[in-house]
Short mmCIF file of C-alpha atoms and ligand atoms in Angstrom, two decimals:
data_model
loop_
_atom_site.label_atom_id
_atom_site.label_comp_id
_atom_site.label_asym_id
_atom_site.label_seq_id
_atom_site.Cartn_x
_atom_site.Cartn_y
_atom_site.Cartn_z
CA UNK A 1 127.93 113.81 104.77
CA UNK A 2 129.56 115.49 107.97
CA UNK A 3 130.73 112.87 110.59
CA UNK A 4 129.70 113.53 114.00
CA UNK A 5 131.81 112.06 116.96
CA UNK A 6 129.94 111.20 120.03
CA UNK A 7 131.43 109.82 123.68
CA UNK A 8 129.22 107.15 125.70
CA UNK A 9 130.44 107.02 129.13
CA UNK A 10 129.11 103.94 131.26
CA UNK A 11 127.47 104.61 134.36
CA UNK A 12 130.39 103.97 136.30
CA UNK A 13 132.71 105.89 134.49
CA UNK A 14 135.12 103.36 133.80
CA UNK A 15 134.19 102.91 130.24
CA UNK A 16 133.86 105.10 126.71
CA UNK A 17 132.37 104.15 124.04
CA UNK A 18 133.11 106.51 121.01
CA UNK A 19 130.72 106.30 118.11
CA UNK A 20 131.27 108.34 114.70
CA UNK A 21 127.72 109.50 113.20
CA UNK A 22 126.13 111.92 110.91
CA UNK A 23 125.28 115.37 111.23
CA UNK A 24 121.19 115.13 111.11
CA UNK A 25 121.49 111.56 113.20
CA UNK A 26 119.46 111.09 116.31
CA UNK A 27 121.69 111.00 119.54
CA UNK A 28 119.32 107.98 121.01
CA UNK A 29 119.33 106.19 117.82
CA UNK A 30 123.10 106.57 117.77
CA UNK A 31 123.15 105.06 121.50
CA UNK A 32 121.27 102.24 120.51
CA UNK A 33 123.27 101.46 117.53
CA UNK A 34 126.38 101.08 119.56
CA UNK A 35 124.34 99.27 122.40
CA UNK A 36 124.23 101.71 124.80
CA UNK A 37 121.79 101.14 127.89
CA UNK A 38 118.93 103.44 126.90
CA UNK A 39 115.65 102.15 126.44
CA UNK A 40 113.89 104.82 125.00
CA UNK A 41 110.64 102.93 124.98
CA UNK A 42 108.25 105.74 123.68
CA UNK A 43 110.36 106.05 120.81
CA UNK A 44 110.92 110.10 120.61
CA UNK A 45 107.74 111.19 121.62
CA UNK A 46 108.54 112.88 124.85
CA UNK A 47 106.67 110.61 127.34
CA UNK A 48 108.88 108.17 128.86
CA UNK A 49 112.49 109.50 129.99
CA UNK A 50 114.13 106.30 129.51
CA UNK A 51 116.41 108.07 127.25
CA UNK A 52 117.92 110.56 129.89
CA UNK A 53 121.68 111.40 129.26
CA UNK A 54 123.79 113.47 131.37
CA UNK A 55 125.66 116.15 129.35
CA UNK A 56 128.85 116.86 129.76
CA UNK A 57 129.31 120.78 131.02
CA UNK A 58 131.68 121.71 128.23
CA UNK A 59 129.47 120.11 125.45
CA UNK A 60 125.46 121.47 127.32
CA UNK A 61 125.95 124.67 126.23
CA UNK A 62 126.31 123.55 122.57
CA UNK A 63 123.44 122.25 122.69
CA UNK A 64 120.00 123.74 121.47
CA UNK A 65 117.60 124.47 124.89
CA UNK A 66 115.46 121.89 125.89
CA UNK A 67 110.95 122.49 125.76
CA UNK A 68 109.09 122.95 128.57
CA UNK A 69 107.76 119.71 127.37
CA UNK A 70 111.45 117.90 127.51
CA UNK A 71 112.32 120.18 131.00
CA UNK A 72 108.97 118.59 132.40
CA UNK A 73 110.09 114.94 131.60
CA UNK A 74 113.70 115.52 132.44
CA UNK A 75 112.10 116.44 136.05
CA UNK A 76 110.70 112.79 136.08
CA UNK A 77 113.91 111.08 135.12
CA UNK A 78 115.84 108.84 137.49
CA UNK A 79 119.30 110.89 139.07
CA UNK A 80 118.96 113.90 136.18
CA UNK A 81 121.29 116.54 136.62
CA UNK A 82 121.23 120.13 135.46
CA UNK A 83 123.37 119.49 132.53
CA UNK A 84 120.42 116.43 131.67
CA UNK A 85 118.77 116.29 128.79
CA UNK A 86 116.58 113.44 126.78
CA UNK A 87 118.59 112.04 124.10
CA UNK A 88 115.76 111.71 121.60
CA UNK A 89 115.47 115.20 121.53
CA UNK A 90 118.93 115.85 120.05
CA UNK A 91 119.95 116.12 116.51
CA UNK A 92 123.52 115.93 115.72
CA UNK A 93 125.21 118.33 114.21
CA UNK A 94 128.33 119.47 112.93
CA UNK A 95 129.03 121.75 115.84
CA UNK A 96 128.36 119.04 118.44
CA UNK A 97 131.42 116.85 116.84
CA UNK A 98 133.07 115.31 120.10
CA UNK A 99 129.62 115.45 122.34
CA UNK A 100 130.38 114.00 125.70
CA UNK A 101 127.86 112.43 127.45
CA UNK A 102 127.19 110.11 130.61
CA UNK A 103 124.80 107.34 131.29
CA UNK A 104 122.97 107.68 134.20
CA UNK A 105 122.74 105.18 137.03
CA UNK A 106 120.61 105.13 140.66
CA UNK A 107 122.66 102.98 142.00
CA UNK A 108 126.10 104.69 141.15
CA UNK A 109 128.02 107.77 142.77
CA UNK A 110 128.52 110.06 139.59
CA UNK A 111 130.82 112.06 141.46
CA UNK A 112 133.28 113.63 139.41
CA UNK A 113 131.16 114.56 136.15
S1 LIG B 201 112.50 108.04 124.07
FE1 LIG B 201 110.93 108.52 125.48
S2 LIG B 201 111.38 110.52 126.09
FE2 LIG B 201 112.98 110.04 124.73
#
């Protein structure tokens, strides 16, 4: 099976967290795995937003466009960004080896990403 290497950046900034997964794995399911902050209470089913990453530019265009659905919840989401997207929405695959993305925070300055 193709390995999949994904970067978790804290809130802050101050800390990666670099998980190796497989092509056809769920990027929330991946977060959780390696304890990431995301509660993604409803599970996948587009209706909570507690899953919101932020993207990094280089990696958003790899990335498959959101729904209207996901675009509608990504409007709800605490501090989303144009590069946000929900994380349950995104299967890995081989050409998103090295995916970049940032955990969002209220309360932080995400200046810089
Ligand atoms: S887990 Fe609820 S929208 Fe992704």
């Amino acid at each position: 099976m193709t390995q999949v290497i994904v970067n978790f950046v804290s809130a802050g900034g101050d800390t990666t967290v670099t998980a190796t997964a497989a092509e056809g794995d769920c990027l929330l399911t991946v977060a959780q795995i390696h304890d990431q902050p995301l509660e993604g209470t409803c599970e996948g089913q587009m209706a909570c937003s507690t899953c919101h990453v932020i993207v990094d530019a280089d990696d958003f265009a790899k990335l498959p466009e959101a729904t209207e659905m996901e675009e509608d919840m990504l409007d709800l989401a605490a501090g989303a960004r144009r590069t946000s997207r929900l994380s349950c929405q995104i299967t890995l695959t081989a050409a998103l080896d090295g995916l970049t993305v940032h955990i969002p925070s209220e309360s932080h300055n995400m200046q810089g990403i």
